[in-house]
Short mmCIF file of C-alpha atoms (C1' of nucleotides) in Angstrom, two decimals:
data_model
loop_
_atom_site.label_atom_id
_atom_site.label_comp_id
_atom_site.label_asym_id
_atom_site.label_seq_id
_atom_site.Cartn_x
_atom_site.Cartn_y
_atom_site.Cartn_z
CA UNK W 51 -147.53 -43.46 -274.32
CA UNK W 52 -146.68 -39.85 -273.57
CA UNK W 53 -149.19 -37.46 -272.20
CA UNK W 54 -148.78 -34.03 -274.58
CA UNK W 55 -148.81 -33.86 -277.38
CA UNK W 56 -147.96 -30.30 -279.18
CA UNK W 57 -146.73 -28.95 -282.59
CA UNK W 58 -143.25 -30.19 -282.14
CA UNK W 59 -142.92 -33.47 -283.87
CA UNK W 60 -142.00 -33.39 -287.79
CA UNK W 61 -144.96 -32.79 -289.02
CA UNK W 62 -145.96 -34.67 -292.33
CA UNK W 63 -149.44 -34.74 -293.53
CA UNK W 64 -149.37 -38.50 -291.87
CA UNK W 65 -148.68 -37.45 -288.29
CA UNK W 66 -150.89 -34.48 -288.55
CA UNK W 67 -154.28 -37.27 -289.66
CA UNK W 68 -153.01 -39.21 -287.05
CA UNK W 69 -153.39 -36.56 -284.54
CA UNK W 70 -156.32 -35.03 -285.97
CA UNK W 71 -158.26 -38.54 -285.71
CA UNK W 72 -156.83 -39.42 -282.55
CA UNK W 73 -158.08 -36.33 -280.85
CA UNK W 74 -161.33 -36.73 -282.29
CA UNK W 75 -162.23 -39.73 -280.89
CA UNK W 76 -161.20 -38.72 -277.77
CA UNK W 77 -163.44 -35.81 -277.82
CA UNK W 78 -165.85 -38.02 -279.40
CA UNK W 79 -165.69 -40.49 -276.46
CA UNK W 80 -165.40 -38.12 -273.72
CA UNK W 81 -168.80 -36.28 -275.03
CA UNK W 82 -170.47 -39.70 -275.44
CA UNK W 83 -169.28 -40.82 -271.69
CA UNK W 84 -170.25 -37.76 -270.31
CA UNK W 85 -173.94 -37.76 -271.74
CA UNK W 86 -174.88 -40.47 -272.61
CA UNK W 87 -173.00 -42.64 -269.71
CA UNK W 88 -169.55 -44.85 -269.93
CA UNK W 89 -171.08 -47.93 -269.88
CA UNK W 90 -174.20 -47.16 -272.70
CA UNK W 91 -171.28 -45.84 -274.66
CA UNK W 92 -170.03 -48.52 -277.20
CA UNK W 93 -167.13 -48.30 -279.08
CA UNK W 94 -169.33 -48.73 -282.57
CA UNK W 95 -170.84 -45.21 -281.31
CA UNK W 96 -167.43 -43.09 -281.17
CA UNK W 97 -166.06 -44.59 -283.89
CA UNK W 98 -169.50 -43.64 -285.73
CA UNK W 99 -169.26 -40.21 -285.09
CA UNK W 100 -165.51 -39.99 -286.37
CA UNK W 101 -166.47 -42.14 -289.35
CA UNK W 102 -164.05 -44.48 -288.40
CA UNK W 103 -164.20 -47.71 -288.00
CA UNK W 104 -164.10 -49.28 -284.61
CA UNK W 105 -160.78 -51.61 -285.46
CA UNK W 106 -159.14 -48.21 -286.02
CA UNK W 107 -160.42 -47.02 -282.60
CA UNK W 108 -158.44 -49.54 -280.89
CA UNK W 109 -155.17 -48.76 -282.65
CA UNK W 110 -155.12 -45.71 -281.27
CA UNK W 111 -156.87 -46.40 -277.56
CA UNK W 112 -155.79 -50.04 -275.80
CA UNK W 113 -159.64 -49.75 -274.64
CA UNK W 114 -162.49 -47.77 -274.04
CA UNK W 115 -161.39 -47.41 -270.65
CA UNK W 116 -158.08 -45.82 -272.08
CA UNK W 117 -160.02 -42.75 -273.63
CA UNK W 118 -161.52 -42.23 -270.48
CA UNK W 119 -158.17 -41.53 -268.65
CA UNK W 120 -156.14 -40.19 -270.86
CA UNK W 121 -156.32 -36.84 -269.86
CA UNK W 122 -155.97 -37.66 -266.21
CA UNK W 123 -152.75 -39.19 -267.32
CA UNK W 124 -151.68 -35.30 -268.33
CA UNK W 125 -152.27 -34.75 -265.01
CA UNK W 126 -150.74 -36.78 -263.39
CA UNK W 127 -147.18 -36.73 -265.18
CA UNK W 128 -147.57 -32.68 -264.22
CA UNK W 129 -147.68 -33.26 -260.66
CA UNK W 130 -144.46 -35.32 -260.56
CA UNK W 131 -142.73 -33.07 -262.57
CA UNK W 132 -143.88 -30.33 -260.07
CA UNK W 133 -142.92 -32.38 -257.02
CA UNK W 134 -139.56 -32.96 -258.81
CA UNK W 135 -138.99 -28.96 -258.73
CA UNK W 136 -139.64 -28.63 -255.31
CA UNK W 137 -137.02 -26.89 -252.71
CA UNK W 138 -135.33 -29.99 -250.86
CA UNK W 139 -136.11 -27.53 -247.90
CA UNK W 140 -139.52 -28.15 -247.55
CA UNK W 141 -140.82 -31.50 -245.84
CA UNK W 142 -141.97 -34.16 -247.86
CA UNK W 143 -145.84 -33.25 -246.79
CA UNK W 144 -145.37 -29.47 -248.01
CA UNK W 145 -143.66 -30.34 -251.17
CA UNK W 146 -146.64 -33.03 -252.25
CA UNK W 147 -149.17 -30.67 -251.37
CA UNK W 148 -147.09 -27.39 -253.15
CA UNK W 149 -147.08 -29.86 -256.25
CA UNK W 150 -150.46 -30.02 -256.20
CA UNK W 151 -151.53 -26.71 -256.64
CA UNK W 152 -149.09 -25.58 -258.78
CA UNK W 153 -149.80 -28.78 -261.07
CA UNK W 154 -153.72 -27.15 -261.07
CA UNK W 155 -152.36 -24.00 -262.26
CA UNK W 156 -150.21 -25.15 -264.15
CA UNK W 157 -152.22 -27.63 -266.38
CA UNK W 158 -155.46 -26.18 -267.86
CA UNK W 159 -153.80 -24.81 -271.30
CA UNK W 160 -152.08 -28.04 -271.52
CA UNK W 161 -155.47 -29.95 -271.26
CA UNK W 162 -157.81 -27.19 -273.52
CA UNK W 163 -155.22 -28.00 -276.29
CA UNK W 164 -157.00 -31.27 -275.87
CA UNK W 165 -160.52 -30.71 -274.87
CA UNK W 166 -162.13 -27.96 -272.99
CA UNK W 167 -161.16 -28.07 -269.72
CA UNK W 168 -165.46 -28.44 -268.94
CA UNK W 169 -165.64 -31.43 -270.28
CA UNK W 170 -162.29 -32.79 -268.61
CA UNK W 171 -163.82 -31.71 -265.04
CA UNK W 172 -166.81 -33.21 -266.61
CA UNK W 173 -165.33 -36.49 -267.56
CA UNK W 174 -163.62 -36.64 -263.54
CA UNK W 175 -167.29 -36.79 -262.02
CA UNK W 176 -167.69 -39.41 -264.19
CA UNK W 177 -165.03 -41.29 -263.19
CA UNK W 178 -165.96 -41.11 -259.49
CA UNK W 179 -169.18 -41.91 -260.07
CA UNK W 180 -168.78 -44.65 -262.34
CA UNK W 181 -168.03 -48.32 -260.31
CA UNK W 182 -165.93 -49.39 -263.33
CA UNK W 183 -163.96 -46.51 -264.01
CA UNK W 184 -163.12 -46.11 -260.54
CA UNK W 185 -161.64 -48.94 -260.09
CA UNK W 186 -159.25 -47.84 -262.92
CA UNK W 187 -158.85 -44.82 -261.57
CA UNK W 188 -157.36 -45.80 -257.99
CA UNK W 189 -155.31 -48.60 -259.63
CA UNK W 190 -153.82 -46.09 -261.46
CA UNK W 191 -153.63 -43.97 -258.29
CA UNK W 192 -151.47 -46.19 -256.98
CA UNK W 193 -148.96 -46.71 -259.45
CA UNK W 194 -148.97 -42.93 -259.38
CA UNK W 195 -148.34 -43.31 -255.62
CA UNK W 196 -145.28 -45.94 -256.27
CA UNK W 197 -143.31 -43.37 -258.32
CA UNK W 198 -144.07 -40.79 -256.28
CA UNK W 199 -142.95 -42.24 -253.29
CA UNK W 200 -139.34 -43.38 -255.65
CA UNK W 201 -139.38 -39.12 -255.81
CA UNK W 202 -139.88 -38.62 -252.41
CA UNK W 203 -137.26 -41.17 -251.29
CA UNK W 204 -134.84 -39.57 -253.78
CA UNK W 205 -135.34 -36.31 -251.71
CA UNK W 206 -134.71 -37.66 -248.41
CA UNK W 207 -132.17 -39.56 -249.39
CA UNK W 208 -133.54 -42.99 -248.32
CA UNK W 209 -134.29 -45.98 -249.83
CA UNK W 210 -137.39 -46.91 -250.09
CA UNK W 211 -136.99 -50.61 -249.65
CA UNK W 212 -135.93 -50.53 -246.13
CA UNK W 213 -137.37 -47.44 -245.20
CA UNK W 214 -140.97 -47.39 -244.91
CA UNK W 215 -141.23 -43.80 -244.29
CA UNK W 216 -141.88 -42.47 -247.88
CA UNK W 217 -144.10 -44.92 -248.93
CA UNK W 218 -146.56 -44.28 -245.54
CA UNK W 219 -146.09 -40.60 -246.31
CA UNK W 220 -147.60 -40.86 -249.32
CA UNK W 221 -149.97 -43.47 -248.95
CA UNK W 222 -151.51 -41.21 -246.23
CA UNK W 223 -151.40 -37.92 -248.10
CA UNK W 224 -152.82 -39.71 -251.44
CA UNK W 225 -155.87 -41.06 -249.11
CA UNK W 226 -156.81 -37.40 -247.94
CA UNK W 227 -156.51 -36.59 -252.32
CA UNK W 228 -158.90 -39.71 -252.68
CA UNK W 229 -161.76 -38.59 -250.29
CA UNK W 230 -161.30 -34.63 -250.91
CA UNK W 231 -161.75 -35.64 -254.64
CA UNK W 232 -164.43 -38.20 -254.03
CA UNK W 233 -166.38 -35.56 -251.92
CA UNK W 234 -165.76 -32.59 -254.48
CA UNK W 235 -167.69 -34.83 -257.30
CA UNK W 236 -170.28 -35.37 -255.01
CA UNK W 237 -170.87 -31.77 -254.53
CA UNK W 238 -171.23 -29.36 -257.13
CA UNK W 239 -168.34 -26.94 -256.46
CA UNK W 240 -166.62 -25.85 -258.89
CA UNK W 241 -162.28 -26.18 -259.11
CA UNK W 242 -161.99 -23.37 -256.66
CA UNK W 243 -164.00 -25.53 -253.98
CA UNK W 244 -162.12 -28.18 -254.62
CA UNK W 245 -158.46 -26.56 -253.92
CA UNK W 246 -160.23 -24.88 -250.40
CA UNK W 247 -161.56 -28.59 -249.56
CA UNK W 248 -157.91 -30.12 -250.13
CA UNK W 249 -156.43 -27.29 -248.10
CA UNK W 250 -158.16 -27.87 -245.14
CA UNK W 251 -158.04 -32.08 -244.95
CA UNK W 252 -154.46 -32.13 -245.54
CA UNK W 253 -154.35 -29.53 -242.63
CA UNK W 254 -156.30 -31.33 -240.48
CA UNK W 255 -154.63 -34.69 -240.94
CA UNK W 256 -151.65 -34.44 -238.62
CA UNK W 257 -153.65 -33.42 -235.40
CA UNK W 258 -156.37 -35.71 -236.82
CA UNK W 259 -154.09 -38.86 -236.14
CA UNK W 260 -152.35 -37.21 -233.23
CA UNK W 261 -155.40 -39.08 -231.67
CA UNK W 262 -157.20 -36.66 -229.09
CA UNK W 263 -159.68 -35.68 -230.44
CA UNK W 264 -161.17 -32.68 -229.60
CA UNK W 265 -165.31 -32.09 -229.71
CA UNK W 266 -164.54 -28.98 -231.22
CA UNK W 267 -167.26 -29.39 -233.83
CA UNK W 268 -167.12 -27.24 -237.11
CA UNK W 269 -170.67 -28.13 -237.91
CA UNK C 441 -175.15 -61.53 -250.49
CA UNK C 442 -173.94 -62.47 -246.70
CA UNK C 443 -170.82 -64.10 -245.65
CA UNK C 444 -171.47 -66.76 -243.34
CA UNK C 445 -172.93 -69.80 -244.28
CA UNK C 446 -172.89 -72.92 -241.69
CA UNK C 447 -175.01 -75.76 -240.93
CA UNK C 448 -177.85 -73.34 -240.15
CA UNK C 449 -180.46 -73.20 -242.77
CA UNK C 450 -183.16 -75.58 -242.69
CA UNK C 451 -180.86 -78.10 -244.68
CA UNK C 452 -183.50 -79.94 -247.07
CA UNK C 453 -181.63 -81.09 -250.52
CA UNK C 454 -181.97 -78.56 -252.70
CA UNK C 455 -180.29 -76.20 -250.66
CA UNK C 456 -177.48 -78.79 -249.33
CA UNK C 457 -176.82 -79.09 -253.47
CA UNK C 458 -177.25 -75.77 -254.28
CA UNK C 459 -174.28 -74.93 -251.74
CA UNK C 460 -172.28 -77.76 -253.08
CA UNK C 461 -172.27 -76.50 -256.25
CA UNK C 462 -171.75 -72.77 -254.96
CA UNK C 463 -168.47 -74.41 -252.92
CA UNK C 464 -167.74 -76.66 -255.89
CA UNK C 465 -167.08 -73.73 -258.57
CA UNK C 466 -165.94 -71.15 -256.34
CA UNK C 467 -162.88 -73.84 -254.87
CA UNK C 468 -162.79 -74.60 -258.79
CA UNK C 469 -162.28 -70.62 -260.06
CA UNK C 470 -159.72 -70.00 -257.42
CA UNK C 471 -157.47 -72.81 -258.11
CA UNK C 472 -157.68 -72.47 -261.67
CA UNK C 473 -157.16 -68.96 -260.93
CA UNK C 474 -154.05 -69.53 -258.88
CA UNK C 475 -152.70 -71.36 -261.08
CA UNK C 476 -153.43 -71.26 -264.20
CA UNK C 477 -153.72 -66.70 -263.78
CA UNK C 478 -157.08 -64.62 -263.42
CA UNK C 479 -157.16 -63.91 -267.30
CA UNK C 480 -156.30 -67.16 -268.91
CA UNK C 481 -158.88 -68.72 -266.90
CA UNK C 482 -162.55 -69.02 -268.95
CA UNK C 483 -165.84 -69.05 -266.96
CA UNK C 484 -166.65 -71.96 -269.42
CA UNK C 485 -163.40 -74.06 -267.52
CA UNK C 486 -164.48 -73.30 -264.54
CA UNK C 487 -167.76 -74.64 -265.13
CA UNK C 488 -166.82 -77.53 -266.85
CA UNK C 489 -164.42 -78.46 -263.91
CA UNK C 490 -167.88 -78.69 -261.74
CA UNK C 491 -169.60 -80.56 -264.63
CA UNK C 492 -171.96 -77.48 -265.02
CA UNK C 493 -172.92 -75.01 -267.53
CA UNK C 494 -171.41 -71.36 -267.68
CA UNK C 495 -175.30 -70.17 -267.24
CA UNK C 496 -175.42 -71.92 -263.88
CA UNK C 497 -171.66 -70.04 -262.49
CA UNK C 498 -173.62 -67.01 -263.38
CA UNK C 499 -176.18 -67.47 -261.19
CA UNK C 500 -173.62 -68.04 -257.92
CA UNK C 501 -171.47 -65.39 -258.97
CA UNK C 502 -172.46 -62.21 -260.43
CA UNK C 503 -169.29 -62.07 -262.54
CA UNK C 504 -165.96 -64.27 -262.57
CA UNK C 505 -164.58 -61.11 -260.29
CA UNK C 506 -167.20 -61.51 -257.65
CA UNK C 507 -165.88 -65.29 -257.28
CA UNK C 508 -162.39 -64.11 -256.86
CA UNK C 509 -163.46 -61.54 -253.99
CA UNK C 510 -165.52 -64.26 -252.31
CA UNK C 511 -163.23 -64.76 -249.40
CA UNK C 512 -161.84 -60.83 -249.15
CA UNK C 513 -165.80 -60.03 -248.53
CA UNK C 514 -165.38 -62.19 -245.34
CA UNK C 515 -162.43 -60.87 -243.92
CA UNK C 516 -164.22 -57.35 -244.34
CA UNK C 517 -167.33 -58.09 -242.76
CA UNK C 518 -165.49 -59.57 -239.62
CA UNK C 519 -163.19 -56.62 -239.50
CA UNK C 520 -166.26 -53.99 -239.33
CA UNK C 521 -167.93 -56.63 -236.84
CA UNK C 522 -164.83 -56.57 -234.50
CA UNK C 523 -164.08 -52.68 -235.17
CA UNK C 524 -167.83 -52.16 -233.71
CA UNK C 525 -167.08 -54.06 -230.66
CA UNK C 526 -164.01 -52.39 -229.54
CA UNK C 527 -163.96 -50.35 -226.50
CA UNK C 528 -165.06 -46.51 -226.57
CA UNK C 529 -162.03 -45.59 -224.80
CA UNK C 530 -159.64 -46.24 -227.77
CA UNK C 531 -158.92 -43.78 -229.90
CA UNK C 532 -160.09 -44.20 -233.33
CA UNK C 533 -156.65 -45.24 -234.50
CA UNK C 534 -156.23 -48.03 -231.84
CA UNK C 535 -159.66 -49.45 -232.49
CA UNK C 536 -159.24 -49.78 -236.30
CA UNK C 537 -155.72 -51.10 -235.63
CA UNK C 538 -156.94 -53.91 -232.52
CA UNK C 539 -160.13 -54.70 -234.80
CA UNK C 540 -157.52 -55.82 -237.43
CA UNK C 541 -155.31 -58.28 -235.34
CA UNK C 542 -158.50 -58.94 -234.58
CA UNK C 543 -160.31 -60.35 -237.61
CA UNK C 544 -157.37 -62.10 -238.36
CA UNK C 545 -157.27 -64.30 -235.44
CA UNK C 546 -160.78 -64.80 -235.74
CA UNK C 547 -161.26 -65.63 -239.20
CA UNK C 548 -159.15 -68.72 -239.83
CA UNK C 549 -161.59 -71.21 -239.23
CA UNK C 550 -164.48 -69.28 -241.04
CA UNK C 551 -162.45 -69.31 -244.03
CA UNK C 552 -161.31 -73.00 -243.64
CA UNK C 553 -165.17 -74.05 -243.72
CA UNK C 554 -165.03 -72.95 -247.48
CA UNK C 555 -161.39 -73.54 -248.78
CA UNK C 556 -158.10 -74.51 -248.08
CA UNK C 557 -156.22 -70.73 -246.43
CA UNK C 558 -153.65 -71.37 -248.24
CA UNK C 559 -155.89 -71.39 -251.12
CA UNK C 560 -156.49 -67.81 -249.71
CA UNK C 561 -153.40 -66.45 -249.38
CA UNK C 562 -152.76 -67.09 -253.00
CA UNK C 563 -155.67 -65.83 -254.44
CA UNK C 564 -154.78 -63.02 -252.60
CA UNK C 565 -151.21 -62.24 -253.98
CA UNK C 566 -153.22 -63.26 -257.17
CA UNK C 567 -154.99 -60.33 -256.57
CA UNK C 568 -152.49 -58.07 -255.79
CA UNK C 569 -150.15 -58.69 -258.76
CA UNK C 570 -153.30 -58.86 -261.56
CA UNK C 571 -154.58 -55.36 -262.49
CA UNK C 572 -157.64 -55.87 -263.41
CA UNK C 573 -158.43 -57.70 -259.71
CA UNK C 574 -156.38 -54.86 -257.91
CA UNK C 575 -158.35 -52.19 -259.51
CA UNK C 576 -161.51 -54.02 -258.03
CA UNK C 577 -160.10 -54.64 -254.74
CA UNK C 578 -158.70 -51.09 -254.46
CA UNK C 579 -162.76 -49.92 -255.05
CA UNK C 580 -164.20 -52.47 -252.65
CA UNK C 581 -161.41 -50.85 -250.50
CA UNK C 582 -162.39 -47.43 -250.73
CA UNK C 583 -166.26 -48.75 -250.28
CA UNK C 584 -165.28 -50.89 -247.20
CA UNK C 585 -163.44 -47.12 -245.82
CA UNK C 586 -166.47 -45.55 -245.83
CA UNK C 587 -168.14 -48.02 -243.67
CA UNK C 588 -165.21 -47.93 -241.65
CA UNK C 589 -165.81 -44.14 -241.69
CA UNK C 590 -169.54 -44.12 -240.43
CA UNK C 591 -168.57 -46.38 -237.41
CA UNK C 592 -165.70 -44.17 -236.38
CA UNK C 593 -167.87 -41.47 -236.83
CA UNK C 594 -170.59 -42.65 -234.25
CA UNK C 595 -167.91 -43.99 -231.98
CA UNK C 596 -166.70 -40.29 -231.58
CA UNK C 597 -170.61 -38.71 -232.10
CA UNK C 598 -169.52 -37.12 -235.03
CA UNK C 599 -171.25 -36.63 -238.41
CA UNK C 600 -168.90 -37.64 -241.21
CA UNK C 601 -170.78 -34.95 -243.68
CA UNK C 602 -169.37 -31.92 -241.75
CA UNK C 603 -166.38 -33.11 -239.75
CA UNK C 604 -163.58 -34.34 -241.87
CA UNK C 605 -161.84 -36.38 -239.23
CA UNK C 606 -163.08 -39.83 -239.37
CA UNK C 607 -162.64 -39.78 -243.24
CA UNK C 608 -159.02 -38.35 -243.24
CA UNK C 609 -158.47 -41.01 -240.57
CA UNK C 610 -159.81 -43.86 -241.94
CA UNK C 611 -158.27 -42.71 -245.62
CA UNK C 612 -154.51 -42.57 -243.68
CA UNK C 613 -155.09 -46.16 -241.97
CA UNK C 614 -156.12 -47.48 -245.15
CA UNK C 615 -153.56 -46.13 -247.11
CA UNK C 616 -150.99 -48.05 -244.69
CA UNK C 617 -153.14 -50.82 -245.13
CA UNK C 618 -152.87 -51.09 -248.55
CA UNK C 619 -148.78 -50.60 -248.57
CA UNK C 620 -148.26 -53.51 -246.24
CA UNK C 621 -150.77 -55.29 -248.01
CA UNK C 622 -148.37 -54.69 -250.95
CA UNK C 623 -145.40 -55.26 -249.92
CA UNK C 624 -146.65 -58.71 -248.19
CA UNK C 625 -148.58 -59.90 -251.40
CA UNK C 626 -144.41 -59.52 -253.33
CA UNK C 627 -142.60 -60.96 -250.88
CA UNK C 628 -142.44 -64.51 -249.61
CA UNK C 629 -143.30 -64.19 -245.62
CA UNK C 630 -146.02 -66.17 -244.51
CA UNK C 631 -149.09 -64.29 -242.69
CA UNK C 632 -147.12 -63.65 -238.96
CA UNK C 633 -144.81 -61.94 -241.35
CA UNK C 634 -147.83 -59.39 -242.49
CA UNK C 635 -148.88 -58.51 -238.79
CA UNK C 636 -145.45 -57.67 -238.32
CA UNK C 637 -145.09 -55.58 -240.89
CA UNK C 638 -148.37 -54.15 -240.35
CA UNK C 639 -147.85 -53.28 -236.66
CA UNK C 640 -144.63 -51.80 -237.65
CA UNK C 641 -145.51 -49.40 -240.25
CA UNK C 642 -148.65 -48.63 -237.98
CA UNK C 643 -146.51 -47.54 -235.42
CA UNK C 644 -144.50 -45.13 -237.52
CA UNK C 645 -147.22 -43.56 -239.08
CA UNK C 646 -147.99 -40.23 -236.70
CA UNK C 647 -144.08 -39.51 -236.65
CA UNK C 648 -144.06 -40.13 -240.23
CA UNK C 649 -146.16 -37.48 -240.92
CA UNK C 650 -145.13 -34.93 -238.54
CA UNK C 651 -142.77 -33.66 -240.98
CA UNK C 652 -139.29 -34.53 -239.10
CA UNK C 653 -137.25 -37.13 -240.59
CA UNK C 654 -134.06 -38.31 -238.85
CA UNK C 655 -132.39 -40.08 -240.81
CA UNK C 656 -132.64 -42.80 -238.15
CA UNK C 657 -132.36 -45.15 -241.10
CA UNK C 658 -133.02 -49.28 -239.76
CA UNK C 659 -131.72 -50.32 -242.81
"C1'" DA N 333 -198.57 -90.03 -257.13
"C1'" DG N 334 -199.12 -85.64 -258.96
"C1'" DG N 335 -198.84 -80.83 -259.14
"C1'" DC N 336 -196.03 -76.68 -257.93
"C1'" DT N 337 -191.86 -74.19 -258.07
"C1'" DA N 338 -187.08 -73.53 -258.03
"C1'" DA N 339 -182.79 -74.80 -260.41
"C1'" DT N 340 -180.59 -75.95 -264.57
"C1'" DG N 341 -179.21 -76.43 -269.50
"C1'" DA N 342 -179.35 -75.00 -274.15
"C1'" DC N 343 -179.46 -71.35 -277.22
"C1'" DA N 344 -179.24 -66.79 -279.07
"C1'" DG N 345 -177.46 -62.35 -278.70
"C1'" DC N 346 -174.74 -57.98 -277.32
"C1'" DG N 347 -170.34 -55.65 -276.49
"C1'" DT N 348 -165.26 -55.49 -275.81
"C1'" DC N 349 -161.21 -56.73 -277.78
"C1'" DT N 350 -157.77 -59.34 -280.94
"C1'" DG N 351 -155.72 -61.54 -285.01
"C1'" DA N 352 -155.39 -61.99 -290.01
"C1'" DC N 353 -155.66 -60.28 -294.50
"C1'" DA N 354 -156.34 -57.06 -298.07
"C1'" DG N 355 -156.86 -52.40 -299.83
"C1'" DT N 356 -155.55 -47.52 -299.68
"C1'" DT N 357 -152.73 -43.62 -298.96
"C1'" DG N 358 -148.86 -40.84 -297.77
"C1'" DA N 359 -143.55 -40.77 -297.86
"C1'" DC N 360 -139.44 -41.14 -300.31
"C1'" DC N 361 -136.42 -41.78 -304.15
"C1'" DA N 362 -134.94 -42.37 -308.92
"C1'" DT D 145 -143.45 -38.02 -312.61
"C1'" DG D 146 -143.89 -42.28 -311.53
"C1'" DG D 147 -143.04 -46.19 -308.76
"C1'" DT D 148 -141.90 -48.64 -304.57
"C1'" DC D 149 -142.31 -49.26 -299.70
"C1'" DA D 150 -144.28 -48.74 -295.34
"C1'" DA D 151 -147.95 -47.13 -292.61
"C1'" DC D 152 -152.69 -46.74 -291.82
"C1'" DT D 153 -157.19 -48.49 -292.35
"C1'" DG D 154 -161.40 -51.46 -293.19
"C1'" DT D 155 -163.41 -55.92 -293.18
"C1'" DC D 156 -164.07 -60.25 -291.49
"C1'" DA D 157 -163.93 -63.82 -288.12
"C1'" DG D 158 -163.64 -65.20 -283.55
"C1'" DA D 159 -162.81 -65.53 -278.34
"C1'" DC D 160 -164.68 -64.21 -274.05
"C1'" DG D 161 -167.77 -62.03 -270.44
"C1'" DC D 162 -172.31 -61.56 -269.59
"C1'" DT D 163 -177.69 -61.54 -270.19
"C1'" DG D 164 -182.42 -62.89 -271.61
"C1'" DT D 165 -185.44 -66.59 -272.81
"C1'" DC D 166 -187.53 -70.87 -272.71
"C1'" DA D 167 -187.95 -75.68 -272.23
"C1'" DT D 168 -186.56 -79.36 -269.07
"C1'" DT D 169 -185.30 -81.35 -264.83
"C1'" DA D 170 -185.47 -82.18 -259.98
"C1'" DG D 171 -186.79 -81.26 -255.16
"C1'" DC D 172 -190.82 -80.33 -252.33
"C1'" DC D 173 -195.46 -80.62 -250.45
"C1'" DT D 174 -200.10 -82.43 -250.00
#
DNA sequence: AGGCTAATGACAGCGTCTGACAGTTGACCA
DNA sequence: TGGTCAACTGTCAGACGCTGTCATTAGCCT
């Protein structure tokens, strides 16, 4: 449902097994995933390790798949809380990519609460490089893109029905995020890289569809 | 494995029948898809509709998914066919976006040859309103975009692995691609209504994102 | 006609996921 | 403290997608 998940709620020695198991299988699942493979993974296997049985598994995940994201789900409800705080000053284009980075910064406590933040970074190759997973993952992209183009037209003042304007923004900016992160888990930079990649694409995207293009080769 | 199939291989029976039967359960799975929904529908239905066994749809299709995304593999090849003939003197923007209009124009009759287009059309919004299809399509989307990428790419003389540009471009075009693709698959306008929209949104795509937004709104 | 080979059907099995039912355990109150 | 209720869990059974295997059928070729 929600993506954190802290010491606030009542307590109770119920809530507290709850949490316990739940966060075990999800470190459970995200070790087995990112060893063994996603697909070689079966549920029987996690819910092994937790000594749990795998009924139980699916009361807490809606399917394997679920484990796999939930984490990027953190994420994500970060960055649209960070758009939200942006200065109505800034253009739509410098307010997405301002709530990018300071969603990065911003995150990695939230996320080692969880599971260390190497296995999360871990767990994103994984996701890129698995055909199944993503597929998930850009569905979920854009669903992620729909309410953040809601935000955006909120900003502006528009509506987004009739004006096509925030939509296109972010359908544009969200493809430069799609092959910046695609090409980061291809390489083996590590977050740093990918933040300096993702600076320069978005930079170059404006001039890029200006449509001269210039030989001037970077190489 | 290809698209095309016509009145070209050396006929003899078995591979008249084996055809039949593809044409049979893959006319069968989308209608029971279209109507009945992607989900409901059981491999085992669609095989008894062509008086075969569920073994045998494996064999033509990979997976019930890969019958679904029969048709969309079409359209893509003839939109990289007709992107690679398109004049060096476009820009890389104008060729994506003429190779489009393109392929549609083109493909009518191709599709026709295997079922009904309106058959088509509603597989299609089938595809756009069930998740589990979307997610697929969005990943044969972002597989089709890197084709598109290499073919920009050599267009220009570029090399895609150290000059960002044909990426970003082809991630920004697709990204309006998919909106309008949206947007057409919820509302009720027939296809002239989707080049419309598409040429519109096209168009406001470079002023969208150079940052500037009268509030010119068209309501 | 008869042999060769590709296509099919029938069957068994694995893995994800769901529903139903029963047992256990924590929460709350008298 | 003990008992009741609700929540959580395990077990079982089953649907469905998908795969391997093997015997059978049907087109093809000489």
């Amino acid at each position: 449902m929600d993506g954190q998940r802290a010491a606030r709620h009542p307590a109770g020695l119920r809530e507290l097994k709850k949490q316990r198991t739940r966060d075990a299988l999800l470190r459970a699942a995200l070790e087995l995933f990112t060893t063994r493979g996603y697909e070689e993974t079966t549920v029987d296997e996690i819910a092994e390790v937790v000594d749990v049985s795998q009924r139980t598994f699916f009361r807490y995940f809606a399917s394997k798949e679920e484990a796999a994201f939930t984490i990027q789900s953190m994420v994500e409800s970060y960055f649209v809380a960070e758009l939200r705080r942006r200065p109505a000053r800034e253009t739509p284009f410098e307010a997405m990519h301002n709530a990018v980075l300071d969603a990065w910064n911003s995150i990695n406590e939230a996320i080692e609460a969880l599971v260390p933040v190497e296995l999360h970074l871990r767990t994103y190759r994984l996701i890129e490089s698995t055909p199944s997973l993503l597929a998930a993952h850009l569905r979920r992209a854009t669903e992620l893109e729909e309410r953040v183009a809601l935000v955006i037209a909120e900003r502006e003042g528009l509506d987004v029905e009739t004006d096509p304007r925030p939509r296109v923004a972010v359908a544009a900016f969200s493809g430069v995020m799609r092959v910046t992160g695609r090409l980061w888990g291809q390489r083996e930079t590590g977050l740093d890289g990918l933040l300096e990649l993702t600076e320069s694409y978005l930079d170059q995207l404006v001039p890029t569809l200006a449509g001269d293009w210039p030989r001037t080769r970077g190489s």
